[in-house]
PDB file of C-alpha atoms in Angstrom:
ATOM      1  CA  UNK A  12      -0.005  -0.130  -0.107  1.00  0.00           C
ATOM      2  CA  UNK A  13       1.315   3.608  -1.364  1.00  0.00           C
ATOM      3  CA  UNK A  14       2.570   5.794   1.838  1.00  0.00           C
ATOM      4  CA  UNK A  15      -0.367   7.920   3.019  1.00  0.00           C
ATOM      5  CA  UNK A  16      -0.077  11.306   4.203  1.00  0.00           C
ATOM      6  CA  UNK A  17      -1.783  13.237   7.127  1.00  0.00           C
ATOM      7  CA  UNK A  18      -2.358  17.246   7.955  1.00  0.00           C
ATOM      8  CA  UNK A  19      -3.420  19.074  10.801  1.00  0.00           C
ATOM      9  CA  UNK A  20      -4.841  22.975  10.295  1.00  0.00           C
ATOM     10  CA  UNK A  21      -7.028  25.492  12.049  1.00  0.00           C
ATOM     11  CA  UNK A  22      -9.680  27.401  10.386  1.00  0.00           C
ATOM     12  CA  UNK A  23     -10.216  30.723  12.050  1.00  0.00           C
ATOM     13  CA  UNK A  24     -13.335  33.161  11.159  1.00  0.00           C
ATOM     14  CA  UNK A  25     -12.481  36.555  10.101  1.00  0.00           C
ATOM     15  CA  UNK A  26     -14.044  39.723   8.623  1.00  0.00           C
ATOM     16  CA  UNK A  27     -17.318  41.187   9.955  1.00  0.00           C
ATOM     17  CA  UNK A  28     -19.632  38.117   9.490  1.00  0.00           C
ATOM     18  CA  UNK A  29     -16.938  35.764  11.607  1.00  0.00           C
ATOM     19  CA  UNK A  30     -16.585  37.988  14.915  1.00  0.00           C
ATOM     20  CA  UNK A  31     -16.541  35.735  18.037  1.00  0.00           C
ATOM     21  CA  UNK A  32     -16.224  32.642  16.350  1.00  0.00           C
ATOM     22  CA  UNK A  33     -13.746  30.284  17.932  1.00  0.00           C
ATOM     23  CA  UNK A  34     -10.983  29.169  15.860  1.00  0.00           C
ATOM     24  CA  UNK A  35     -11.010  24.694  15.151  1.00  0.00           C
ATOM     25  CA  UNK A  36      -8.848  22.522  14.402  1.00  0.00           C
ATOM     26  CA  UNK A  37      -9.309  19.625  12.146  1.00  0.00           C
ATOM     27  CA  UNK A  38      -7.097  16.488  11.018  1.00  0.00           C
ATOM     28  CA  UNK A  39      -7.511  14.525   7.931  1.00  0.00           C
ATOM     29  CA  UNK A  40      -5.595  11.401   6.735  1.00  0.00           C
ATOM     30  CA  UNK A  41      -5.349  10.396   2.866  1.00  0.00           C
ATOM     31  CA  UNK A  42      -6.771   7.126   1.285  1.00  0.00           C
ATOM     32  CA  UNK A  43      -9.765   7.434   4.456  1.00  0.00           C
ATOM     33  CA  UNK A  44     -12.452   9.195   2.461  1.00  0.00           C
ATOM     34  CA  UNK A  45     -12.440  11.611   5.533  1.00  0.00           C
ATOM     35  CA  UNK A  46     -13.555  15.097   4.713  1.00  0.00           C
ATOM     36  CA  UNK A  47     -14.227  18.689   6.631  1.00  0.00           C
ATOM     37  CA  UNK A  48     -17.616  20.095   5.794  1.00  0.00           C
ATOM     38  CA  UNK A  49     -18.025  24.021   5.887  1.00  0.00           C
ATOM     39  CA  UNK A  50     -21.927  25.687   5.623  1.00  0.00           C
ATOM     40  CA  UNK A  51     -24.780  27.466   7.115  1.00  0.00           C
ATOM     41  CA  UNK A  52     -26.164  23.731   8.125  1.00  0.00           C
ATOM     42  CA  UNK A  53     -25.464  22.792  12.370  1.00  0.00           C
ATOM     43  CA  UNK A  54     -24.539  19.149  10.823  1.00  0.00           C
ATOM     44  CA  UNK A  55     -21.370  20.775   9.524  1.00  0.00           C
ATOM     45  CA  UNK A  56     -18.095  20.134  10.458  1.00  0.00           C
ATOM     46  CA  UNK A  57     -17.427  24.091  10.462  1.00  0.00           C
ATOM     47  CA  UNK A  58     -20.649  26.042  10.427  1.00  0.00           C
ATOM     48  CA  UNK A  59     -20.807  29.421   8.952  1.00  0.00           C
ATOM     49  CA  UNK A  60     -23.937  31.965   9.977  1.00  0.00           C
ATOM     50  CA  UNK A  61     -23.663  34.059   6.934  1.00  0.00           C
ATOM     51  CA  UNK A  62     -27.267  34.305   5.601  1.00  0.00           C
ATOM     52  CA  UNK A  63     -25.389  34.159   2.181  1.00  0.00           C
ATOM     53  CA  UNK A  64     -23.561  30.635   2.839  1.00  0.00           C
ATOM     54  CA  UNK A  65     -25.509  27.625   1.344  1.00  0.00           C
ATOM     55  CA  UNK A  66     -26.609  24.852   3.887  1.00  0.00           C
ATOM     56  CA  UNK A  67     -23.662  22.523   2.849  1.00  0.00           C
ATOM     57  CA  UNK A  68     -21.466  25.447   0.964  1.00  0.00           C
ATOM     58  CA  UNK A  69     -18.002  23.413   0.361  1.00  0.00           C
ATOM     59  CA  UNK A  70     -15.806  20.530   1.445  1.00  0.00           C
ATOM     60  CA  UNK A  71     -12.285  20.116   2.577  1.00  0.00           C
ATOM     61  CA  UNK A  72      -9.574  16.885   1.944  1.00  0.00           C
ATOM     62  CA  UNK A  73      -6.596  15.657   1.702  1.00  0.00           C
ATOM     63  CA  UNK A  74      -5.958  14.983  -2.133  1.00  0.00           C
ATOM     64  CA  UNK A  75      -2.764  14.445  -3.829  1.00  0.00           C
ATOM     65  CA  UNK A  76      -2.033  17.373  -6.716  1.00  0.00           C
ATOM     66  CA  UNK A  77      -0.904  17.603 -10.064  1.00  0.00           C
ATOM     67  CA  UNK A  78       2.577  16.262  -9.073  1.00  0.00           C
ATOM     68  CA  UNK A  79       1.083  13.438  -6.581  1.00  0.00           C
ATOM     69  CA  UNK A  80       1.975  15.428  -3.379  1.00  0.00           C
ATOM     70  CA  UNK A  81      -0.745  15.340  -1.061  1.00  0.00           C
ATOM     71  CA  UNK A  82      -2.299  19.139   0.184  1.00  0.00           C
ATOM     72  CA  UNK A  83      -5.365  19.936   1.050  1.00  0.00           C
ATOM     73  CA  UNK A  84      -8.170  20.546  -1.158  1.00  0.00           C
ATOM     74  CA  UNK A  85     -11.502  22.148  -1.154  1.00  0.00           C
ATOM     75  CA  UNK A  86     -14.406  21.659  -3.329  1.00  0.00           C
ATOM     76  CA  UNK A  87     -17.246  24.054  -3.606  1.00  0.00           C
ATOM     77  CA  UNK A  88     -20.673  23.154  -3.958  1.00  0.00           C
ATOM     78  CA  UNK A  89     -23.015  26.179  -3.148  1.00  0.00           C
ATOM     79  CA  UNK A  90     -25.074  28.611  -4.845  1.00  0.00           C
ATOM     80  CA  UNK A  91     -23.439  32.002  -4.125  1.00  0.00           C
ATOM     81  CA  UNK A  92     -19.751  30.158  -4.826  1.00  0.00           C
ATOM     82  CA  UNK A  93     -16.780  30.175  -2.583  1.00  0.00           C
ATOM     83  CA  UNK A  94     -13.920  33.070  -3.436  1.00  0.00           C
ATOM     84  CA  UNK A  95      -9.711  32.882  -2.738  1.00  0.00           C
ATOM     85  CA  UNK A  96      -7.500  35.520  -1.704  1.00  0.00           C
ATOM     86  CA  UNK A  97      -4.126  34.658  -1.279  1.00  0.00           C
ATOM     87  CA  UNK A  98      -1.071  35.852   0.499  1.00  0.00           C
ATOM     88  CA  UNK A  99       0.526  37.124  -2.652  1.00  0.00           C
ATOM     89  CA  UNK A 100      -2.938  38.180  -4.093  1.00  0.00           C
ATOM     90  CA  UNK A 101      -4.746  40.130  -0.967  1.00  0.00           C
ATOM     91  CA  UNK A 102      -6.642  42.530  -3.375  1.00  0.00           C
ATOM     92  CA  UNK A 103      -8.069  40.435  -6.270  1.00  0.00           C
ATOM     93  CA  UNK A 104     -10.079  37.459  -5.017  1.00  0.00           C
ATOM     94  CA  UNK A 105     -10.568  34.573  -7.674  1.00  0.00           C
ATOM     95  CA  UNK A 106     -13.800  32.129  -7.469  1.00  0.00           C
ATOM     96  CA  UNK A 107     -13.083  28.273  -7.104  1.00  0.00           C
ATOM     97  CA  UNK A 108     -14.976  26.642  -9.751  1.00  0.00           C
ATOM     98  CA  UNK A 109     -17.894  24.398  -8.589  1.00  0.00           C
ATOM     99  CA  UNK A 110     -17.981  20.704  -8.179  1.00  0.00           C
ATOM    100  CA  UNK A 111     -14.045  20.517  -8.862  1.00  0.00           C
ATOM    101  CA  UNK A 112     -11.531  19.738  -5.997  1.00  0.00           C
ATOM    102  CA  UNK A 113      -8.600  22.270  -5.913  1.00  0.00           C
ATOM    103  CA  UNK A 114      -5.825  22.811  -4.024  1.00  0.00           C
ATOM    104  CA  UNK A 115      -5.244  25.589  -1.339  1.00  0.00           C
ATOM    105  CA  UNK A 116      -2.042  26.541   0.459  1.00  0.00           C
ATOM    106  CA  UNK A 117      -1.310  27.741   4.430  1.00  0.00           C
ATOM    107  CA  UNK A 118      -2.962  31.143   5.077  1.00  0.00           C
ATOM    108  CA  UNK A 119      -5.456  30.886   2.255  1.00  0.00           C
ATOM    109  CA  UNK A 120      -8.046  33.066   2.758  1.00  0.00           C
ATOM    110  CA  UNK A 121     -11.726  31.391   1.602  1.00  0.00           C
ATOM    111  CA  UNK A 122     -14.530  33.898   1.344  1.00  0.00           C
ATOM    112  CA  UNK A 123     -17.877  32.766   2.245  1.00  0.00           C
ATOM    113  CA  UNK A 124     -19.935  33.677  -0.065  1.00  0.00           C
ATOM    114  CA  UNK A 125     -17.996  35.058  -2.986  1.00  0.00           C
ATOM    115  CA  UNK A 126     -21.227  36.601  -4.510  1.00  0.00           C
ATOM    116  CA  UNK A 127     -22.998  39.369  -2.649  1.00  0.00           C
ATOM    117  CA  UNK A 128     -25.801  41.737  -2.872  1.00  0.00           C
ATOM    118  CA  UNK A 129     -24.775  45.148  -4.315  1.00  0.00           C
ATOM    119  CA  UNK A 130     -25.091  46.616  -0.863  1.00  0.00           C
ATOM    120  CA  UNK A 131     -22.907  44.721   1.160  1.00  0.00           C
ATOM    121  CA  UNK A 132     -19.021  45.079   1.033  1.00  0.00           C
ATOM    122  CA  UNK A 133     -16.410  42.642   0.966  1.00  0.00           C
ATOM    123  CA  UNK A 134     -15.843  42.852   4.855  1.00  0.00           C
ATOM    124  CA  UNK A 135     -19.281  41.299   5.219  1.00  0.00           C
ATOM    125  CA  UNK A 136     -18.393  38.074   3.810  1.00  0.00           C
ATOM    126  CA  UNK A 137     -17.181  35.500   6.232  1.00  0.00           C
ATOM    127  CA  UNK A 138     -13.267  35.268   5.816  1.00  0.00           C
ATOM    128  CA  UNK A 139     -12.006  31.647   6.851  1.00  0.00           C
ATOM    129  CA  UNK A 140      -8.397  31.542   7.429  1.00  0.00           C
ATOM    130  CA  UNK A 141      -6.525  28.553   6.893  1.00  0.00           C
ATOM    131  CA  UNK A 142      -3.142  27.841   8.630  1.00  0.00           C
ATOM    132  CA  UNK A 143      -1.465  24.615   8.820  1.00  0.00           C
ATOM    133  CA  UNK A 144       0.096  23.079  11.821  1.00  0.00           C
ATOM    134  CA  UNK A 145       1.530  19.652  10.350  1.00  0.00           C
ATOM    135  CA  UNK A 146       1.794  18.104   7.794  1.00  0.00           C
ATOM    136  CA  UNK A 147       3.810  14.761   6.668  1.00  0.00           C
ATOM    137  CA  UNK A 148       3.888  10.567   6.420  1.00  0.00           C
ATOM    138  CA  UNK A 149       0.849   9.456   8.499  1.00  0.00           C
ATOM    139  CA  UNK A 150       1.891   6.736  11.031  1.00  0.00           C
ATOM    140  CA  UNK A 151       0.747   3.223  10.189  1.00  0.00           C
ATOM    141  CA  UNK A 152      -2.624   1.968  10.556  1.00  0.00           C
ATOM    142  CA  UNK A 153      -3.171  -0.884  13.164  1.00  0.00           C
ATOM    143  CA  UNK A 154      -3.363  -4.452  11.612  1.00  0.00           C
ATOM    144  CA  UNK A 155      -6.596  -5.048   9.890  1.00  0.00           C
ATOM    145  CA  UNK A 156      -7.631  -1.873   9.765  1.00  0.00           C
ATOM    146  CA  UNK A 157      -9.483  -0.669   6.683  1.00  0.00           C
ATOM    147  CA  UNK A 158     -10.146   3.043   7.342  1.00  0.00           C
ATOM    148  CA  UNK A 159     -10.494   5.398  10.342  1.00  0.00           C
ATOM    149  CA  UNK A 160     -13.369   7.837  11.373  1.00  0.00           C
ATOM    150  CA  UNK A 161     -12.863  11.482  10.587  1.00  0.00           C
ATOM    151  CA  UNK A 162     -10.390  12.459  13.175  1.00  0.00           C
ATOM    152  CA  UNK A 163     -10.378  15.620  13.978  1.00  0.00           C
ATOM    153  CA  UNK A 164     -13.943  16.908  12.439  1.00  0.00           C
ATOM    154  CA  UNK A 165     -17.051  17.172  14.252  1.00  0.00           C
ATOM    155  CA  UNK A 166     -18.271  13.630  16.107  1.00  0.00           C
ATOM    156  CA  UNK A 167     -20.490  11.204  13.735  1.00  0.00           C
ATOM    157  CA  UNK A 168     -23.669  12.402  15.676  1.00  0.00           C
ATOM    158  CA  UNK A 169     -23.538  15.703  14.466  1.00  0.00           C
ATOM    159  CA  UNK A 170     -22.590  14.871  10.638  1.00  0.00           C
ATOM    160  CA  UNK A 171     -25.487  15.655   8.172  1.00  0.00           C
ATOM    161  CA  UNK A 172     -27.480  12.575   7.727  1.00  0.00           C
ATOM    162  CA  UNK A 173     -27.393  12.354   3.955  1.00  0.00           C
ATOM    163  CA  UNK A 174     -24.283  11.684   2.599  1.00  0.00           C
ATOM    164  CA  UNK A 175     -22.511  14.079   0.396  1.00  0.00           C
ATOM    165  CA  UNK A 176     -22.418  13.045  -3.823  1.00  0.00           C
ATOM    166  CA  UNK A 177     -19.591  11.308  -4.985  1.00  0.00           C
ATOM    167  CA  UNK A 178     -16.603  13.392  -6.692  1.00  0.00           C
ATOM    168  CA  UNK A 179     -16.681  13.968 -10.180  1.00  0.00           C
ATOM    169  CA  UNK A 180     -14.630  12.991 -12.727  1.00  0.00           C
ATOM    170  CA  UNK A 181     -14.424  16.079 -14.364  1.00  0.00           C
ATOM    171  CA  UNK A 182     -15.252  15.130 -17.812  1.00  0.00           C
ATOM    172  CA  UNK A 183     -16.933  17.273 -20.674  1.00  0.00           C
ATOM    173  CA  UNK A 184     -20.477  16.194 -19.834  1.00  0.00           C
ATOM    174  CA  UNK A 185     -20.103  16.609 -16.163  1.00  0.00           C
ATOM    175  CA  UNK A 186     -18.689  20.363 -16.563  1.00  0.00           C
ATOM    176  CA  UNK A 187     -21.743  20.704 -19.163  1.00  0.00           C
ATOM    177  CA  UNK A 188     -24.129  19.955 -16.824  1.00  0.00           C
ATOM    178  CA  UNK A 189     -22.828  22.255 -14.016  1.00  0.00           C
ATOM    179  CA  UNK A 190     -22.744  25.097 -16.201  1.00  0.00           C
ATOM    180  CA  UNK A 191     -25.965  24.457 -17.332  1.00  0.00           C
ATOM    181  CA  UNK A 192     -27.074  24.311 -13.550  1.00  0.00           C
ATOM    182  CA  UNK A 193     -25.350  26.899 -12.793  1.00  0.00           C
ATOM    183  CA  UNK A 194     -26.604  29.610 -15.761  1.00  0.00           C
ATOM    184  CA  UNK A 195     -30.606  28.421 -14.302  1.00  0.00           C
ATOM    185  CA  UNK A 196     -29.510  29.151 -10.819  1.00  0.00           C
ATOM    186  CA  UNK A 197     -28.230  32.592 -11.861  1.00  0.00           C
ATOM    187  CA  UNK A 198     -31.375  33.558 -14.421  1.00  0.00           C
ATOM    188  CA  UNK A 199     -33.521  32.739 -11.336  1.00  0.00           C
ATOM    189  CA  UNK A 200     -31.841  35.168  -9.193  1.00  0.00           C
ATOM    190  CA  UNK A 201     -32.437  37.606 -11.668  1.00  0.00           C
ATOM    191  CA  UNK A 202     -35.624  37.197 -11.855  1.00  0.00           C
ATOM    192  CA  UNK A 203     -36.068  37.590  -8.231  1.00  0.00           C
ATOM    193  CA  UNK A 204     -33.982  40.948  -8.548  1.00  0.00           C
ATOM    194  CA  UNK A 205     -35.383  42.305 -11.231  1.00  0.00           C
ATOM    195  CA  UNK A 206     -39.206  41.430 -10.314  1.00  0.00           C
ATOM    196  CA  UNK A 207     -40.560  44.922  -8.629  1.00  0.00           C
ATOM    197  CA  UNK A 208     -43.169  43.261  -6.909  1.00  0.00           C
ATOM    198  CA  UNK A 209     -40.932  40.840  -4.851  1.00  0.00           C
ATOM    199  CA  UNK A 210     -39.369  42.747  -2.040  1.00  0.00           C
ATOM    200  CA  UNK A 211     -38.128  42.032   1.364  1.00  0.00           C
ATOM    201  CA  UNK A 212     -41.850  41.851   2.719  1.00  0.00           C
ATOM    202  CA  UNK A 213     -42.602  39.461   0.040  1.00  0.00           C
ATOM    203  CA  UNK A 214     -43.436  35.817   1.253  1.00  0.00           C
ATOM    204  CA  UNK A 215     -42.190  32.597  -1.047  1.00  0.00           C
ATOM    205  CA  UNK A 216     -45.869  31.401  -1.489  1.00  0.00           C
ATOM    206  CA  UNK A 217     -46.455  34.686  -3.042  1.00  0.00           C
ATOM    207  CA  UNK A 218     -43.560  34.610  -5.160  1.00  0.00           C
ATOM    208  CA  UNK A 219     -44.297  31.172  -5.934  1.00  0.00           C
ATOM    209  CA  UNK A 220     -47.903  32.662  -7.465  1.00  0.00           C
ATOM    210  CA  UNK A 221     -46.278  35.666  -8.961  1.00  0.00           C
ATOM    211  CA  UNK A 222     -43.480  33.852 -11.023  1.00  0.00           C
ATOM    212  CA  UNK A 223     -44.509  30.356 -10.993  1.00  0.00           C
ATOM    213  CA  UNK A 224     -45.942  30.608 -14.978  1.00  0.00           C
ATOM    214  CA  UNK A 225     -41.890  31.626 -15.766  1.00  0.00           C
ATOM    215  CA  UNK A 226     -40.169  29.090 -17.462  1.00  0.00           C
ATOM    216  CA  UNK A 227     -37.309  30.624 -15.230  1.00  0.00           C
ATOM    217  CA  UNK A 228     -38.999  29.114 -12.138  1.00  0.00           C
ATOM    218  CA  UNK A 229     -39.264  25.781 -13.063  1.00  0.00           C
ATOM    219  CA  UNK A 230     -35.550  25.632 -14.388  1.00  0.00           C
ATOM    220  CA  UNK A 231     -34.425  25.062 -10.856  1.00  0.00           C
ATOM    221  CA  UNK A 232     -35.313  22.666  -8.284  1.00  0.00           C
ATOM    222  CA  UNK A 233     -37.701  23.653  -5.153  1.00  0.00           C
ATOM    223  CA  UNK A 234     -34.433  23.087  -2.949  1.00  0.00           C
ATOM    224  CA  UNK A 235     -32.775  25.728  -4.941  1.00  0.00           C
ATOM    225  CA  UNK A 236     -35.535  28.044  -5.780  1.00  0.00           C
ATOM    226  CA  UNK A 237     -36.134  28.352  -1.526  1.00  0.00           C
ATOM    227  CA  UNK A 238     -32.273  29.099  -0.712  1.00  0.00           C
ATOM    228  CA  UNK A 239     -32.341  31.586  -3.825  1.00  0.00           C
ATOM    229  CA  UNK A 240     -35.489  33.450  -2.104  1.00  0.00           C
ATOM    230  CA  UNK A 241     -34.051  33.478   1.194  1.00  0.00           C
ATOM    231  CA  UNK A 242     -30.554  34.576   0.510  1.00  0.00           C
ATOM    232  CA  UNK A 243     -31.759  37.218  -2.121  1.00  0.00           C
ATOM    233  CA  UNK A 244     -35.080  38.283  -0.640  1.00  0.00           C
ATOM    234  CA  UNK A 245     -35.660  37.817   3.050  1.00  0.00           C
ATOM    235  CA  UNK A 246     -31.509  38.675   3.449  1.00  0.00           C
TER     236      UNK A 246
END
């Protein structure tokens, strides 16, 4: 069996939206399927209370990079995206591609969410600073142990009940499907924002009566509609 790697890291919440949050430390081991879940739902390993964050916003894993060296990766799952500020680029954050595992480094800052309402400033996001404490070869497992639990993450009882989808292979068809879904989500958000009758005092049921005959309304599923409404109308 190939040598396995292990990483220990801390995530601290910064920015006005993350004030007062206690930093959390995690440990991940390669070859186990371990991950750290980030999002607004209580069952996540790291809970972000920003209204613009998705219930299950992103995941962190220890995976090999292009050269085969194991390092921390992020997979964005969200509606409003996840941004990145690096030590070398603090002024112009970039946005992670959705549902693609991408490497991150010690000192990187994750911006949750990337997309904000026009009235909000960059500091209104939750900033998640990643600090790596230790990284290297993992100690041998006990004989007969096939895999271990999610060391350092939230206890199993606190994990989301529904398993997250398996990693995609990045094929053209998967990417096309993701682009189409993202386009539909953005069109739905634009529909909400451009409809004058939909405002902060509008209920979801009222919005549905107004807009359900529009093809854009039916182009996304119910969960996406409710999440988009909550973020862009109730927020």
